Amino acid sequence: MLALLLPQLPDDILLLLFSYTDTQALGRLSQVCRRFQRLIGRDTLWRSIAKLSLNTGLTRLGRDALLPWLQLDKQWLYLSQASDIRAYPLSRNAIGLHRHPAAVYTGHQDDVCRFVVSEPHVVSGGGDGKIIIYDTCNSFCAKYSAHNQEVNCIDSRGHVIVSGSRDKTARIWSLCSNRLGECLHTIRTEDRVWSIAINPTLSSVMTGTACCGHASPLRIWDLQSGQLETSLGSDFRRGAGVLDMLYESPSVVLTCGYDAYIRQWDMRASTRRCVMEWEEPHDSALYCLQTDGNFMIASGSSHYGVVRLWDKRQSKSLQMFFLSCPSSSPVYCLRFTTSHLYAALAHALYTLDFTSADSWLSK
């Protein structure tokens, strides 16, 4: 009788039941039907199994979520903790950050994978496949199902949201009040989407994929039609997925990922090619990067919490910091100002005070 009722249960209940089974049972269940195979393929189901297998014992700020993310503006630092996003007011004291959040945005049933701050909104994508829009001015919140699997990445500019997922699609959404939650276009990337960014001119969107297929992991799509405009590069190794990207300007993009390179791309229509690159000397994947818009770049490595500072005018890094020895954790996200650098690892948020040499503080 139970076997007959199982297919009638909603996805959330099935995922909960599947979470209590072992890997052998999951393998058998995945052969029952396509729906079970799709649900069992979700990362959220395998995270707890992976953590037990690794037995690292790491927790992140008192929680056991794996993928923290940061955003920073002039007054606030936003940090995702499990299914919450916490807003910390920046202070002028030595640590540059208050210990307790002034606001907490919640609503996901799984971890927040990525989020973006686009005033007056905080827009998040989660492991539950949903997008949540928080209005920081009047506490308004909207939530809708966006993808069949995790929303790995998200960006928002103007009245548009773009999201990318493990389900091998990117989607363009309206942020207009009268069309909120309406999907304008679905882009079939045929590969898992790890990173996404909207051109500041609102003309196009760039996707960074896992590079497990035949197409380039970097592709540009028209924002109005969702059609492919062009691909960037042609010599990426298989599996050299792009984990983070950002527009310095409409004509300059920086990317990084599994192949241990930071690349700068000239996006002018007559060029559209890689013009500079910097290699991580320990051949570690680069999870994140940030720039001051001028010559300085900061990158976060996949091993031992390594943060590197780069000067675009030099081929080698200026300085390196180890944040996670002896327990290894990637630097999942980092942000910096003229006075501080903030780095989110699996178990802590680190702050570097540039005004005090090598002064790292852990929260």
Short mmCIF file of C-alpha atoms in Angstrom, two decimals:
data_model
loop_
_atom_site.label_atom_id
_atom_site.label_comp_id
_atom_site.label_asym_id
_atom_site.label_seq_id
_atom_site.Cartn_x
_atom_site.Cartn_y
_atom_site.Cartn_z
CA MET A 1 0.00 0.00 0.00
CA LEU A 2 2.83 2.41 0.92
CA ALA A 3 4.53 1.78 -2.43
CA LEU A 4 1.31 2.76 -4.20
CA LEU A 5 0.95 5.98 -2.20
CA LEU A 6 4.54 7.18 -2.58
CA PRO A 7 4.21 8.61 -6.11
CA GLN A 8 1.20 10.65 -4.97
CA LEU A 9 3.19 12.52 -2.30
CA PRO A 10 4.51 16.07 -2.98
CA ASP A 11 8.19 16.57 -3.73
CA ASP A 12 9.01 18.05 -0.30
CA ILE A 13 7.63 14.98 1.53
CA LEU A 14 9.41 12.58 -0.80
CA LEU A 15 12.73 14.37 -0.27
CA LEU A 16 12.24 14.12 3.49
CA LEU A 17 11.55 10.39 3.26
CA PHE A 18 14.49 9.83 0.91
CA SER A 19 16.81 11.63 3.36
CA TYR A 20 16.36 8.74 5.83
CA THR A 21 17.51 6.08 3.34
CA ASP A 22 21.04 4.88 2.65
CA THR A 23 22.93 5.24 -0.62
CA GLN A 24 22.08 1.71 -1.81
CA ALA A 25 18.36 2.32 -1.32
CA LEU A 26 18.60 5.68 -3.08
CA GLY A 27 20.18 3.98 -6.07
CA ARG A 28 17.32 1.51 -6.28
CA LEU A 29 14.65 4.19 -5.79
CA SER A 30 16.15 6.28 -8.59
CA GLN A 31 15.29 3.45 -11.00
CA VAL A 32 11.59 3.43 -10.11
CA CYS A 33 10.54 6.35 -12.31
CA ARG A 34 11.82 9.59 -13.84
CA ARG A 35 10.35 11.70 -11.05
CA PHE A 36 12.21 9.72 -8.37
CA GLN A 37 15.39 9.90 -10.45
CA ARG A 38 15.08 13.70 -10.70
CA LEU A 39 14.46 14.14 -6.96
CA ILE A 40 17.25 11.78 -5.92
CA GLY A 41 19.64 13.66 -8.23
CA ARG A 42 19.27 16.85 -6.18
CA ASP A 43 22.37 18.10 -4.36
CA THR A 44 20.33 18.88 -1.26
CA LEU A 45 19.67 15.16 -0.71
CA TRP A 46 23.33 14.19 -0.94
CA ARG A 47 24.83 16.96 1.20
CA SER A 48 24.15 15.22 4.51
CA ILE A 49 25.55 11.96 3.11
CA ALA A 50 28.66 13.77 1.85
CA LYS A 51 29.20 15.46 5.21
CA LEU A 52 28.99 12.13 7.05
CA SER A 53 31.44 10.58 4.58
CA LEU A 54 33.93 13.43 4.89
CA ASN A 55 33.49 13.68 8.68
CA THR A 56 35.17 17.08 8.72
CA GLY A 57 33.31 18.31 11.77
CA LEU A 58 33.15 21.81 10.29
CA THR A 59 30.20 24.08 11.00
CA ARG A 60 29.53 27.53 9.71
CA LEU A 61 28.83 30.14 12.38
CA GLY A 62 27.18 27.54 14.54
CA ARG A 63 25.21 25.91 11.69
CA ASP A 64 26.04 23.03 9.39
CA ALA A 65 25.17 24.65 6.04
CA LEU A 66 27.84 24.33 3.40
CA LEU A 67 27.73 27.31 1.07
CA PRO A 68 27.74 30.77 2.69
CA TRP A 69 27.48 33.86 0.49
CA LEU A 70 28.16 37.56 1.08
CA GLN A 71 27.02 40.90 -0.25
CA LEU A 72 28.30 44.27 0.86
CA ASP A 73 27.18 47.86 0.50
CA LYS A 74 28.16 51.09 2.25
CA GLN A 75 26.20 50.38 5.43
CA TRP A 76 25.51 46.65 5.58
CA LEU A 77 27.12 43.26 5.23
CA TYR A 78 24.67 40.50 4.25
CA LEU A 79 25.61 36.89 5.07
CA SER A 80 23.63 33.76 4.26
CA GLN A 81 23.47 31.23 7.10
CA ALA A 82 21.69 28.00 6.18
CA SER A 83 18.19 29.08 5.09
CA ASP A 84 18.54 32.65 6.44
CA ILE A 85 20.15 35.85 5.22
CA ARG A 86 21.42 38.10 8.01
CA ALA A 87 22.13 41.81 7.70
CA TYR A 88 24.95 43.20 9.86
CA PRO A 89 25.45 46.97 10.14
CA LEU A 90 29.02 47.99 9.42
CA SER A 91 30.67 49.89 12.27
CA ARG A 92 33.69 52.13 12.54
CA ASN A 93 35.41 50.12 15.27
CA ALA A 94 38.39 47.83 14.86
CA ILE A 95 36.48 44.79 13.62
CA GLY A 96 34.32 46.75 11.20
CA LEU A 97 31.22 44.62 11.89
CA HIS A 98 28.59 44.37 14.63
CA ARG A 99 28.32 41.00 16.30
CA HIS A 100 24.54 40.69 16.04
CA PRO A 101 22.37 41.05 12.91
CA ALA A 102 19.94 43.94 12.70
CA ALA A 103 17.66 42.00 10.34
CA VAL A 104 17.11 38.39 9.32
CA TYR A 105 15.46 37.38 6.04
CA THR A 106 14.07 33.87 6.02
CA GLY A 107 11.69 31.68 4.04
CA HIS A 108 13.65 28.97 2.19
CA GLN A 109 13.14 25.33 3.13
CA ASP A 110 16.76 24.57 2.26
CA ASP A 111 20.06 26.45 2.23
CA VAL A 112 20.36 29.77 0.47
CA CYS A 113 22.71 29.07 -2.46
CA ARG A 114 23.18 32.64 -3.71
CA PHE A 115 21.55 36.00 -3.19
CA VAL A 116 21.92 39.54 -4.49
CA VAL A 117 21.11 42.94 -3.00
CA SER A 118 19.38 45.22 -5.49
CA GLU A 119 17.87 48.07 -3.50
CA PRO A 120 15.29 47.98 -2.10
CA HIS A 121 15.24 44.21 -2.63
CA VAL A 122 17.19 41.22 -1.41
CA VAL A 123 16.68 38.42 -3.94
CA SER A 124 17.71 34.88 -3.01
CA GLY A 125 17.82 31.48 -4.68
CA GLY A 126 17.79 28.32 -2.61
CA GLY A 127 18.38 24.62 -2.59
CA ASP A 128 14.61 24.19 -2.57
CA GLY A 129 14.44 25.52 -6.15
CA LYS A 130 12.65 28.68 -5.07
CA ILE A 131 13.34 32.40 -5.47
CA ILE A 132 12.40 34.73 -2.63
CA ILE A 133 12.18 38.51 -2.97
CA TYR A 134 12.43 40.53 0.24
CA ASP A 135 11.62 44.24 0.31
CA THR A 136 13.93 45.77 2.93
CA CYS A 137 11.79 48.90 3.28
CA ASN A 138 8.40 47.44 4.19
CA SER A 139 9.17 43.77 4.96
CA PHE A 140 7.25 42.61 1.89
CA CYS A 141 8.18 39.09 0.81
CA ALA A 142 7.31 37.12 -2.33
CA LYS A 143 8.23 33.47 -2.96
CA TYR A 144 7.75 31.31 -6.02
CA SER A 145 9.01 28.05 -7.48
CA ALA A 146 11.70 28.83 -10.05
CA HIS A 147 13.54 25.61 -10.94
CA ASN A 148 13.22 21.84 -10.55
CA GLN A 149 16.54 21.74 -8.71
CA GLU A 150 18.81 24.07 -6.76
CA VAL A 151 19.03 27.72 -7.77
CA ASN A 152 22.83 27.82 -7.89
CA CYS A 153 23.16 31.49 -8.89
CA ILE A 154 21.12 34.66 -9.21
CA ASP A 155 21.47 38.29 -10.29
CA SER A 156 19.14 41.27 -10.48
CA ARG A 157 19.33 44.68 -12.15
CA GLY A 158 16.59 47.15 -12.94
CA HIS A 159 13.29 45.27 -13.12
CA VAL A 160 14.78 41.91 -14.07
CA ILE A 161 15.99 38.82 -12.18
CA VAL A 162 18.04 36.06 -13.79
CA SER A 163 18.60 32.67 -12.19
CA GLY A 164 20.65 29.59 -13.03
CA SER A 165 20.18 26.06 -11.80
CA ARG A 166 21.54 22.57 -11.65
CA ASP A 167 18.56 21.62 -13.81
CA LYS A 168 20.50 22.96 -16.84
CA THR A 169 18.40 26.05 -17.37
CA ALA A 170 18.71 29.78 -16.81
CA ARG A 171 15.56 31.83 -16.46
CA ILE A 172 14.71 35.52 -16.83
CA TRP A 173 12.07 36.87 -14.45
CA SER A 174 10.15 40.11 -14.15
CA LEU A 175 10.66 42.19 -11.01
CA CYS A 176 7.90 44.65 -11.92
CA SER A 177 5.20 44.79 -9.26
CA ASN A 178 2.41 43.92 -11.70
CA ARG A 179 4.33 40.94 -13.20
CA LEU A 180 6.27 39.75 -10.15
CA GLY A 181 7.29 36.13 -10.46
CA GLU A 182 6.49 35.91 -14.17
CA CYS A 183 9.07 33.92 -16.16
CA LEU A 184 9.88 35.91 -19.28
CA HIS A 185 12.27 33.41 -20.88
CA THR A 186 13.73 29.97 -20.19
CA ILE A 187 17.23 29.38 -21.55
CA ARG A 188 18.24 25.75 -22.17
CA THR A 189 21.95 25.70 -21.36
CA GLU A 190 22.26 21.87 -21.59
CA ASP A 191 24.71 22.07 -18.69
CA ARG A 192 24.53 22.93 -14.99
CA VAL A 193 24.67 26.67 -14.41
CA TRP A 194 27.11 27.72 -11.67
CA SER A 195 27.28 31.50 -12.17
CA ILE A 196 25.31 34.25 -13.88
CA ALA A 197 25.57 38.02 -14.38
CA ILE A 198 23.55 40.74 -16.09
CA ASN A 199 25.36 43.28 -18.25
CA PRO A 200 25.05 46.76 -16.62
CA THR A 201 23.46 48.02 -19.87
CA LEU A 202 20.60 45.49 -19.36
CA SER A 203 21.18 44.23 -22.89
CA SER A 204 22.43 40.70 -22.17
CA VAL A 205 23.12 38.07 -19.54
CA MET A 206 26.19 35.85 -19.21
CA THR A 207 26.05 32.28 -17.91
CA GLY A 208 28.91 30.22 -16.51
CA THR A 209 28.30 26.47 -16.69
CA ALA A 210 29.98 23.28 -15.51
CA CYS A 211 31.76 22.66 -18.85
CA CYS A 212 30.62 19.03 -18.95
CA GLY A 213 29.11 19.29 -22.41
CA HIS A 214 30.38 20.33 -25.82
CA ALA A 215 29.62 24.06 -25.54
CA SER A 216 31.83 26.75 -24.04
CA PRO A 217 31.06 27.31 -20.34
CA LEU A 218 30.81 31.07 -21.00
CA ARG A 219 27.89 32.18 -23.14
CA ILE A 220 26.06 35.46 -23.67
CA TRP A 221 22.29 35.60 -24.17
CA ASP A 222 20.07 38.45 -25.28
CA LEU A 223 18.13 39.65 -22.23
CA GLN A 224 15.04 40.64 -24.21
CA SER A 225 14.65 37.45 -26.26
CA GLY A 226 16.64 34.85 -24.33
CA GLN A 227 18.45 33.87 -27.54
CA LEU A 228 22.15 32.97 -27.68
CA GLU A 229 24.35 35.82 -28.89
CA THR A 230 27.84 34.33 -28.69
CA SER A 231 30.18 32.00 -26.78
CA LEU A 232 33.49 33.05 -25.22
CA GLY A 233 36.67 31.03 -25.55
CA SER A 234 37.22 27.61 -27.10
CA ASP A 235 40.05 25.90 -25.21
CA PHE A 236 38.48 25.13 -21.82
CA ARG A 237 39.26 21.73 -20.33
CA ARG A 238 36.31 19.44 -19.70
CA GLY A 239 35.04 20.10 -16.17
CA ALA A 240 36.58 23.59 -16.04
CA GLY A 241 33.32 25.13 -14.85
CA VAL A 242 32.97 28.85 -14.14
CA LEU A 243 32.08 29.37 -10.46
CA ASP A 244 32.01 33.17 -10.24
CA MET A 245 31.86 36.16 -12.58
CA LEU A 246 31.36 39.90 -12.39
CA TYR A 247 31.07 42.87 -14.68
CA GLU A 248 33.58 45.63 -13.88
CA SER A 249 31.95 47.66 -16.64
CA PRO A 250 29.74 46.88 -19.66
CA SER A 251 32.90 46.02 -21.61
CA VAL A 252 34.98 44.23 -18.93
CA VAL A 253 34.14 40.89 -17.25
CA LEU A 254 36.17 38.87 -14.75
CA THR A 255 35.65 35.12 -14.31
CA CYS A 256 37.14 32.29 -12.25
CA GLY A 257 36.47 28.61 -11.65
CA TYR A 258 37.67 25.04 -11.51
CA ASP A 259 40.62 25.48 -13.88
CA ALA A 260 42.43 27.73 -11.33
CA TYR A 261 42.48 30.83 -13.57
CA ILE A 262 41.17 34.35 -13.19
CA ARG A 263 40.38 35.74 -16.63
CA GLN A 264 39.58 39.22 -17.86
CA TRP A 265 37.39 39.44 -20.95
CA ASP A 266 37.02 42.34 -23.34
CA MET A 267 33.30 42.38 -24.11
CA ARG A 268 33.30 44.92 -26.93
CA ALA A 269 31.48 43.53 -29.95
CA SER A 270 34.59 43.80 -32.11
CA THR A 271 36.73 41.83 -29.62
CA ARG A 272 34.96 39.54 -27.14
CA ARG A 273 38.04 37.63 -26.09
CA CYS A 274 40.23 36.94 -23.07
CA VAL A 275 42.82 39.72 -22.78
CA MET A 276 44.47 38.85 -19.44
CA GLU A 277 44.69 35.85 -17.12
CA TRP A 278 46.20 35.01 -13.75
CA GLU A 279 46.88 31.44 -12.56
CA GLU A 280 46.44 30.26 -8.98
CA PRO A 281 49.95 28.87 -8.29
CA HIS A 282 48.76 25.87 -6.22
CA ASP A 283 46.39 24.73 -9.00
CA SER A 284 43.38 25.09 -6.70
CA ALA A 285 39.92 25.87 -7.99
CA LEU A 286 38.89 29.47 -7.45
CA TYR A 287 35.44 29.75 -5.88
CA CYS A 288 35.03 33.51 -5.87
CA LEU A 289 36.55 36.84 -6.82
CA GLN A 290 36.01 40.52 -6.20
CA THR A 291 37.51 43.69 -7.65
CA ASP A 292 37.80 47.35 -6.70
CA GLY A 293 37.02 48.31 -10.30
CA ASN A 294 40.57 49.48 -10.83
CA PHE A 295 43.72 47.35 -10.41
CA MET A 296 43.02 45.21 -7.32
CA ILE A 297 41.48 41.71 -7.39
CA ALA A 298 40.85 39.37 -4.43
CA SER A 299 40.25 35.64 -4.99
CA GLY A 300 39.19 32.76 -2.75
CA SER A 301 40.64 29.26 -3.19
CA SER A 302 39.10 25.82 -2.74
CA HIS A 303 41.81 24.63 -0.30
CA TYR A 304 42.92 25.80 3.16
CA GLY A 305 40.97 29.04 3.05
CA VAL A 306 43.53 30.74 0.83
CA VAL A 307 42.79 34.38 -0.04
CA ARG A 308 45.04 36.06 -2.60
CA LEU A 309 45.36 39.70 -3.53
CA TRP A 310 46.31 40.47 -7.14
CA ASP A 311 47.41 43.56 -9.00
CA LYS A 312 46.26 43.48 -12.63
CA ARG A 313 49.57 45.00 -13.69
CA GLN A 314 51.47 41.96 -12.37
CA SER A 315 51.33 38.28 -13.29
CA LYS A 316 51.86 36.96 -9.74
CA SER A 317 49.78 37.58 -6.64
CA LEU A 318 50.77 40.37 -4.27
CA GLN A 319 49.90 38.63 -1.02
CA MET A 320 48.42 35.39 0.31
CA PHE A 321 46.56 34.58 3.53
CA PHE A 322 45.78 31.13 5.01
CA LEU A 323 42.50 31.20 6.96
CA SER A 324 41.62 27.56 7.44
CA CYS A 325 44.58 25.45 8.58
CA PRO A 326 44.70 22.67 9.59
CA SER A 327 41.06 22.04 8.61
CA SER A 328 40.58 22.79 4.95
CA SER A 329 37.64 24.84 3.78
CA PRO A 330 37.11 26.75 0.55
CA VAL A 331 36.62 30.48 0.60
CA TYR A 332 33.07 30.48 -0.70
CA CYS A 333 32.70 34.23 -1.01
CA LEU A 334 34.64 37.40 -0.26
CA ARG A 335 34.04 41.15 -0.41
CA PHE A 336 36.31 44.08 0.39
CA THR A 337 36.39 47.83 0.91
CA THR A 338 39.32 50.22 1.23
CA SER A 339 39.58 49.31 4.94
CA HIS A 340 38.37 45.70 5.35
CA LEU A 341 38.12 42.36 3.58
CA TYR A 342 35.43 39.82 4.55
CA ALA A 343 35.77 36.13 3.70
CA ALA A 344 33.11 33.45 4.30
CA LEU A 345 34.36 29.91 4.94
CA ALA A 346 32.47 26.77 5.95
CA HIS A 347 32.92 27.41 9.65
CA ALA A 348 33.47 31.14 10.13
CA LEU A 349 33.39 34.64 8.73
CA TYR A 350 36.85 36.22 8.71
CA THR A 351 37.59 39.93 8.67
CA LEU A 352 40.89 41.46 7.58
CA ASP A 353 41.57 44.99 8.76
CA PHE A 354 43.80 46.61 6.12
CA THR A 355 44.74 49.35 8.58
CA SER A 356 46.36 46.79 10.90
CA ALA A 357 48.89 44.56 9.14
CA ASP A 358 47.84 40.89 8.94
CA SER A 359 45.02 41.44 11.42
CA TRP A 360 42.51 38.63 10.75
CA LEU A 361 39.56 38.29 13.08
CA SER A 362 37.11 35.39 13.09
CA LYS A 363 33.41 35.73 13.86
#
